[in-house]
Every structure is written in structure tokens, then in C-alpha cells.
Amino acid sequence: MAVSDHDYESLLDRARERIPKNISERSRWTMPEPDIMIEGSQTILRNFSDIVDAMDRDANHVFQYLLNELGTSGSREQVRIMFKGRVPPKRIKEKIVSYVKTYILCGECKAPDTRFVREDRTTLLKCQACGATRPVRL
Ligand SMILES: [Zn+2]
């Protein structure tokens, strides 16, 4: 999928567009635009903690997901991530959007008001808005 640097918001909008109006207004869910800088041989996601706060997910889970998906290593500091190598900012943005789709948005109503619940050996993503569940692999 080819995505320009400016498509982050439209990708998120597309993911959110099916949210029923009453739910999207209630949740007022917005995500900060990733602030990415390439410095020498590393790539810095400067506002990682803001993004994680908006996601309301475990920072380490998001961090590990990004490393796996981008196929690189990196380190997490207070508010930012340093990726090893020069990673195109649009790839990082795409992976953040795919995390949102995979681990946050409800599969039925697309609301972002979800949380993980354990059931036997599986983890389900449970929607607080409509009650739907779907299995997720953590
Ligand atoms: Zn739902």
C-alpha cells in the first residue's frame, strides 16, 4: 500500500468513518500526528508517549509491535523511541494505523472504546460501546 507522508489523518479517518455518530462524538477520539525525525543513522519518534496515551494501551506492547513490524531494533526512552537505521516516516505512520486497526478499533462498530479481556487462553478485544468481542493475538 503506497501512502504519502500526509495520508496519516486520512488513513485514520477511513478507519474511523464507520463509527456511529453518537459514539464518535462521545468518545472524541483523536490521535496526535507522529513527530518523526531522522538523525544520522537512527530514526526518532519524538512523541511516542503522547500517541500511547491517546491509544490507552500498554506502551511496551505498542513499542514491541512497532519493532516487529518495522523489522528493526530500538530503544524506548521517557517519551520517545529511537529506531535503529533510517526508517521512512510514512512506514512508521502506517504501522501505527495498523496497530489501531488491529488492537483498538471494534470490529463491529469501529468505536475505539475497547479493552482486552482474558477468556480461558485467548485474549479478546471487547467493545465498551456495543459489547462485541473479537480475538486478538498479543
Ligand atoms: Zn463496538
JSON list of C-alpha atoms and ligand atoms in Angstrom, two decimals:
[
{"chain": "A", "resi": 1, "resn": "MET", "atom": "CA", "xyz": [0.00, 0.00, 0.00]},
{"chain": "A", "resi": 2, "resn": "ALA", "atom": "CA", "xyz": [1.54, 3.29, -1.05]},
{"chain": "A", "resi": 3, "resn": "VAL", "atom": "CA", "xyz": [0.85, 6.07, 1.37]},
{"chain": "A", "resi": 4, "resn": "SER", "atom": "CA", "xyz": [2.22, 9.58, 1.23]},
{"chain": "A", "resi": 5, "resn": "ASP", "atom": "CA", "xyz": [3.52, 11.35, 4.29]},
{"chain": "A", "resi": 6, "resn": "HIS", "atom": "CA", "xyz": [0.35, 13.33, 4.52]},
{"chain": "A", "resi": 7, "resn": "ASP", "atom": "CA", "xyz": [-2.05, 10.44, 4.48]},
{"chain": "A", "resi": 8, "resn": "TYR", "atom": "CA", "xyz": [-1.87, 9.59, 8.16]},
{"chain": "A", "resi": 9, "resn": "GLU", "atom": "CA", "xyz": [-5.00, 11.54, 9.02]},
{"chain": "A", "resi": 10, "resn": "SER", "atom": "CA", "xyz": [-6.94, 10.20, 6.06]},
{"chain": "A", "resi": 11, "resn": "LEU", "atom": "CA", "xyz": [-5.98, 6.63, 6.96]},
{"chain": "A", "resi": 12, "resn": "LEU", "atom": "CA", "xyz": [-7.21, 7.20, 10.48]},
{"chain": "A", "resi": 13, "resn": "ASP", "atom": "CA", "xyz": [-10.35, 8.87, 9.16]},
{"chain": "A", "resi": 14, "resn": "ARG", "atom": "CA", "xyz": [-11.03, 5.90, 6.95]},
{"chain": "A", "resi": 15, "resn": "ALA", "atom": "CA", "xyz": [-10.62, 3.58, 9.91]},
{"chain": "A", "resi": 16, "resn": "ARG", "atom": "CA", "xyz": [-12.99, 5.72, 11.92]},
{"chain": "A", "resi": 17, "resn": "GLU", "atom": "CA", "xyz": [-15.54, 6.61, 9.30]},
{"chain": "A", "resi": 18, "resn": "ARG", "atom": "CA", "xyz": [-17.94, 3.85, 10.20]},
{"chain": "A", "resi": 19, "resn": "ILE", "atom": "CA", "xyz": [-18.19, 4.87, 13.83]},
{"chain": "A", "resi": 20, "resn": "PRO", "atom": "CA", "xyz": [-21.81, 5.77, 14.53]},
{"chain": "A", "resi": 21, "resn": "LYS", "atom": "CA", "xyz": [-22.07, 9.47, 15.08]},
{"chain": "A", "resi": 22, "resn": "ASN", "atom": "CA", "xyz": [-23.27, 9.34, 18.68]},
{"chain": "A", "resi": 23, "resn": "ILE", "atom": "CA", "xyz": [-20.32, 7.14, 19.63]},
{"chain": "A", "resi": 24, "resn": "SER", "atom": "CA", "xyz": [-17.67, 9.14, 17.80]},
{"chain": "A", "resi": 25, "resn": "GLU", "atom": "CA", "xyz": [-18.90, 12.35, 19.38]},
{"chain": "A", "resi": 26, "resn": "ARG", "atom": "CA", "xyz": [-18.97, 10.84, 22.82]},
{"chain": "A", "resi": 27, "resn": "SER", "atom": "CA", "xyz": [-15.50, 9.37, 22.63]},
{"chain": "A", "resi": 28, "resn": "ARG", "atom": "CA", "xyz": [-13.93, 12.43, 20.93]},
{"chain": "A", "resi": 29, "resn": "TRP", "atom": "CA", "xyz": [-11.08, 10.24, 19.93]},
{"chain": "A", "resi": 30, "resn": "THR", "atom": "CA", "xyz": [-8.11, 11.90, 18.34]},
{"chain": "A", "resi": 31, "resn": "MET", "atom": "CA", "xyz": [-4.58, 10.71, 17.76]},
{"chain": "A", "resi": 32, "resn": "PRO", "atom": "CA", "xyz": [-1.60, 13.02, 17.69]},
{"chain": "A", "resi": 33, "resn": "GLU", "atom": "CA", "xyz": [0.30, 13.14, 14.40]},
{"chain": "A", "resi": 34, "resn": "PRO", "atom": "CA", "xyz": [3.55, 11.19, 14.84]},
{"chain": "A", "resi": 35, "resn": "ASP", "atom": "CA", "xyz": [6.53, 13.52, 15.18]},
{"chain": "A", "resi": 36, "resn": "ILE", "atom": "CA", "xyz": [9.34, 11.67, 13.42]},
{"chain": "A", "resi": 37, "resn": "MET", "atom": "CA", "xyz": [12.90, 12.80, 12.86]},
{"chain": "A", "resi": 38, "resn": "ILE", "atom": "CA", "xyz": [15.78, 11.04, 11.14]},
{"chain": "A", "resi": 39, "resn": "GLU", "atom": "CA", "xyz": [19.04, 11.84, 12.85]},
{"chain": "A", "resi": 40, "resn": "GLY", "atom": "CA", "xyz": [22.21, 10.29, 11.49]},
{"chain": "A", "resi": 41, "resn": "SER", "atom": "CA", "xyz": [21.68, 6.54, 11.41]},
{"chain": "A", "resi": 42, "resn": "GLN", "atom": "CA", "xyz": [18.65, 6.46, 13.66]},
{"chain": "A", "resi": 43, "resn": "THR", "atom": "CA", "xyz": [15.03, 7.44, 13.45]},
{"chain": "A", "resi": 44, "resn": "ILE", "atom": "CA", "xyz": [13.32, 9.09, 16.38]},
{"chain": "A", "resi": 45, "resn": "LEU", "atom": "CA", "xyz": [9.62, 9.01, 17.13]},
{"chain": "A", "resi": 46, "resn": "ARG", "atom": "CA", "xyz": [9.58, 12.02, 19.39]},
{"chain": "A", "resi": 47, "resn": "ASN", "atom": "CA", "xyz": [6.03, 11.96, 20.72]},
{"chain": "A", "resi": 48, "resn": "PHE", "atom": "CA", "xyz": [5.61, 8.25, 21.33]},
{"chain": "A", "resi": 49, "resn": "SER", "atom": "CA", "xyz": [4.21, 8.77, 24.82]},
{"chain": "A", "resi": 50, "resn": "ASP", "atom": "CA", "xyz": [1.53, 11.15, 23.52]},
{"chain": "A", "resi": 51, "resn": "ILE", "atom": "CA", "xyz": [0.49, 8.56, 20.95]},
{"chain": "A", "resi": 52, "resn": "VAL", "atom": "CA", "xyz": [0.36, 5.79, 23.53]},
{"chain": "A", "resi": 53, "resn": "ASP", "atom": "CA", "xyz": [-1.65, 8.00, 25.89]},
{"chain": "A", "resi": 54, "resn": "ALA", "atom": "CA", "xyz": [-4.20, 8.56, 23.11]},
{"chain": "A", "resi": 55, "resn": "MET", "atom": "CA", "xyz": [-4.30, 4.83, 22.41]},
{"chain": "A", "resi": 56, "resn": "ASP", "atom": "CA", "xyz": [-4.75, 3.91, 26.06]},
{"chain": "A", "resi": 57, "resn": "ARG", "atom": "CA", "xyz": [-2.65, 0.80, 25.56]},
{"chain": "A", "resi": 58, "resn": "ASP", "atom": "CA", "xyz": [0.46, -0.63, 27.17]},
{"chain": "A", "resi": 59, "resn": "ALA", "atom": "CA", "xyz": [3.47, 1.35, 25.93]},
{"chain": "A", "resi": 60, "resn": "ASN", "atom": "CA", "xyz": [5.69, -1.71, 25.80]},
{"chain": "A", "resi": 61, "resn": "HIS", "atom": "CA", "xyz": [3.18, -3.64, 23.70]},
{"chain": "A", "resi": 62, "resn": "VAL", "atom": "CA", "xyz": [3.00, -0.80, 21.17]},
{"chain": "A", "resi": 63, "resn": "PHE", "atom": "CA", "xyz": [6.79, -0.48, 21.20]},
{"chain": "A", "resi": 64, "resn": "GLN", "atom": "CA", "xyz": [7.35, -4.21, 20.56]},
{"chain": "A", "resi": 65, "resn": "TYR", "atom": "CA", "xyz": [4.72, -4.21, 17.82]},
{"chain": "A", "resi": 66, "resn": "LEU", "atom": "CA", "xyz": [6.46, -1.37, 16.01]},
{"chain": "A", "resi": 67, "resn": "LEU", "atom": "CA", "xyz": [9.87, -3.05, 16.26]},
{"chain": "A", "resi": 68, "resn": "ASN", "atom": "CA", "xyz": [8.50, -6.34, 14.92]},
{"chain": "A", "resi": 69, "resn": "GLU", "atom": "CA", "xyz": [6.54, -4.74, 12.11]},
{"chain": "A", "resi": 70, "resn": "LEU", "atom": "CA", "xyz": [9.37, -2.46, 11.05]},
{"chain": "A", "resi": 71, "resn": "GLY", "atom": "CA", "xyz": [11.93, -5.23, 11.37]},
{"chain": "A", "resi": 72, "resn": "THR", "atom": "CA", "xyz": [14.38, -3.15, 13.32]},
{"chain": "A", "resi": 73, "resn": "SER", "atom": "CA", "xyz": [15.62, -2.74, 16.86]},
{"chain": "A", "resi": 74, "resn": "GLY", "atom": "CA", "xyz": [15.38, 0.28, 19.03]},
{"chain": "A", "resi": 75, "resn": "SER", "atom": "CA", "xyz": [15.19, 1.67, 22.49]},
{"chain": "A", "resi": 76, "resn": "ARG", "atom": "CA", "xyz": [12.46, 3.38, 24.39]},
{"chain": "A", "resi": 77, "resn": "GLU", "atom": "CA", "xyz": [13.19, 6.42, 26.47]},
{"chain": "A", "resi": 78, "resn": "GLN", "atom": "CA", "xyz": [10.87, 8.54, 28.58]},
{"chain": "A", "resi": 79, "resn": "VAL", "atom": "CA", "xyz": [8.70, 9.99, 25.85]},
{"chain": "A", "resi": 80, "resn": "ARG", "atom": "CA", "xyz": [10.32, 8.80, 22.65]},
{"chain": "A", "resi": 81, "resn": "ILE", "atom": "CA", "xyz": [11.52, 5.82, 20.65]},
{"chain": "A", "resi": 82, "resn": "MET", "atom": "CA", "xyz": [14.87, 5.63, 18.88]},
{"chain": "A", "resi": 83, "resn": "PHE", "atom": "CA", "xyz": [14.77, 3.17, 15.98]},
{"chain": "A", "resi": 84, "resn": "LYS", "atom": "CA", "xyz": [17.99, 1.81, 14.60]},
{"chain": "A", "resi": 85, "resn": "GLY", "atom": "CA", "xyz": [18.51, 2.81, 10.98]},
{"chain": "A", "resi": 86, "resn": "ARG", "atom": "CA", "xyz": [16.70, 5.23, 8.74]},
{"chain": "A", "resi": 87, "resn": "VAL", "atom": "CA", "xyz": [13.06, 4.26, 8.74]},
{"chain": "A", "resi": 88, "resn": "PRO", "atom": "CA", "xyz": [10.81, 6.18, 6.33]},
{"chain": "A", "resi": 89, "resn": "PRO", "atom": "CA", "xyz": [8.33, 8.19, 8.43]},
{"chain": "A", "resi": 90, "resn": "LYS", "atom": "CA", "xyz": [5.43, 7.00, 6.29]},
{"chain": "A", "resi": 91, "resn": "ARG", "atom": "CA", "xyz": [6.19, 3.38, 7.23]},
{"chain": "A", "resi": 92, "resn": "ILE", "atom": "CA", "xyz": [6.07, 4.25, 10.92]},
{"chain": "A", "resi": 93, "resn": "LYS", "atom": "CA", "xyz": [2.76, 6.04, 10.43]},
{"chain": "A", "resi": 94, "resn": "GLU", "atom": "CA", "xyz": [1.32, 3.07, 8.54]},
{"chain": "A", "resi": 95, "resn": "LYS", "atom": "CA", "xyz": [2.29, 0.75, 11.37]},
{"chain": "A", "resi": 96, "resn": "ILE", "atom": "CA", "xyz": [0.72, 3.00, 13.97]},
{"chain": "A", "resi": 97, "resn": "VAL", "atom": "CA", "xyz": [-2.50, 2.99, 11.97]},
{"chain": "A", "resi": 98, "resn": "SER", "atom": "CA", "xyz": [-2.38, -0.79, 11.62]},
{"chain": "A", "resi": 99, "resn": "TYR", "atom": "CA", "xyz": [-1.90, -1.13, 15.38]},
{"chain": "A", "resi": 100, "resn": "VAL", "atom": "CA", "xyz": [-5.01, 0.98, 15.86]},
{"chain": "A", "resi": 101, "resn": "LYS", "atom": "CA", "xyz": [-6.96, -1.23, 13.46]},
{"chain": "A", "resi": 102, "resn": "THR", "atom": "CA", "xyz": [-5.69, -4.47, 14.97]},
{"chain": "A", "resi": 103, "resn": "TYR", "atom": "CA", "xyz": [-5.74, -3.72, 18.69]},
{"chain": "A", "resi": 104, "resn": "ILE", "atom": "CA", "xyz": [-8.04, -0.79, 19.30]},
{"chain": "A", "resi": 105, "resn": "LEU", "atom": "CA", "xyz": [-10.98, -0.37, 16.94]},
{"chain": "A", "resi": 106, "resn": "CYS", "atom": "CA", "xyz": [-14.04, -2.54, 17.49]},
{"chain": "A", "resi": 107, "resn": "GLY", "atom": "CA", "xyz": [-14.58, -4.97, 14.60]},
{"chain": "A", "resi": 108, "resn": "GLU", "atom": "CA", "xyz": [-18.32, -4.27, 14.59]},
{"chain": "A", "resi": 109, "resn": "CYS", "atom": "CA", "xyz": [-18.95, -0.61, 15.25]},
{"chain": "A", "resi": 110, "resn": "LYS", "atom": "CA", "xyz": [-15.37, 0.71, 14.88]},
{"chain": "A", "resi": 111, "resn": "ALA", "atom": "CA", "xyz": [-15.53, 2.52, 18.21]},
{"chain": "A", "resi": 112, "resn": "PRO", "atom": "CA", "xyz": [-12.18, 3.00, 19.93]},
{"chain": "A", "resi": 113, "resn": "ASP", "atom": "CA", "xyz": [-13.62, 2.34, 23.41]},
{"chain": "A", "resi": 114, "resn": "THR", "atom": "CA", "xyz": [-12.25, -1.16, 23.75]},
{"chain": "A", "resi": 115, "resn": "ARG", "atom": "CA", "xyz": [-10.22, -3.11, 26.23]},
{"chain": "A", "resi": 116, "resn": "PHE", "atom": "CA", "xyz": [-8.55, -6.51, 26.43]},
{"chain": "A", "resi": 117, "resn": "VAL", "atom": "CA", "xyz": [-10.27, -9.26, 28.36]},
{"chain": "A", "resi": 118, "resn": "ARG", "atom": "CA", "xyz": [-8.84, -12.70, 29.06]},
{"chain": "A", "resi": 119, "resn": "GLU", "atom": "CA", "xyz": [-11.07, -15.67, 28.41]},
{"chain": "A", "resi": 120, "resn": "ASP", "atom": "CA", "xyz": [-9.52, -19.06, 29.02]},
{"chain": "A", "resi": 121, "resn": "ARG", "atom": "CA", "xyz": [-6.36, -18.96, 26.94]},
{"chain": "A", "resi": 122, "resn": "THR", "atom": "CA", "xyz": [-7.43, -16.33, 24.47]},
{"chain": "A", "resi": 123, "resn": "THR", "atom": "CA", "xyz": [-7.44, -12.60, 24.72]},
{"chain": "A", "resi": 124, "resn": "LEU", "atom": "CA", "xyz": [-10.47, -10.80, 23.39]},
{"chain": "A", "resi": 125, "resn": "LEU", "atom": "CA", "xyz": [-10.88, -7.22, 22.40]},
{"chain": "A", "resi": 126, "resn": "LYS", "atom": "CA", "xyz": [-14.13, -6.15, 23.99]},
{"chain": "A", "resi": 127, "resn": "CYS", "atom": "CA", "xyz": [-16.00, -3.09, 22.84]},
{"chain": "A", "resi": 128, "resn": "GLN", "atom": "CA", "xyz": [-17.40, -0.85, 25.56]},
{"chain": "A", "resi": 129, "resn": "ALA", "atom": "CA", "xyz": [-19.77, 0.80, 23.12]},
{"chain": "A", "resi": 130, "resn": "CYS", "atom": "CA", "xyz": [-21.58, -2.16, 21.52]},
{"chain": "A", "resi": 131, "resn": "GLY", "atom": "CA", "xyz": [-20.34, -5.14, 23.55]},
{"chain": "A", "resi": 132, "resn": "ALA", "atom": "CA", "xyz": [-18.86, -7.02, 20.58]},
{"chain": "A", "resi": 133, "resn": "THR", "atom": "CA", "xyz": [-15.75, -9.12, 21.12]},
{"chain": "A", "resi": 134, "resn": "ARG", "atom": "CA", "xyz": [-13.11, -10.45, 18.76]},
{"chain": "A", "resi": 135, "resn": "PRO", "atom": "CA", "xyz": [-9.98, -12.48, 19.49]},
{"chain": "A", "resi": 136, "resn": "VAL", "atom": "CA", "xyz": [-6.66, -10.68, 19.32]},
{"chain": "A", "resi": 137, "resn": "ARG", "atom": "CA", "xyz": [-3.14, -12.07, 19.45]},
{"chain": "A", "resi": 138, "resn": "LEU", "atom": "CA", "xyz": [-0.99, -10.17, 21.86]},
{"chain": "B", "resi": 1, "resn": "ZN", "atom": "ZN", "xyz": [-18.36, -1.95, 19.06]}
]
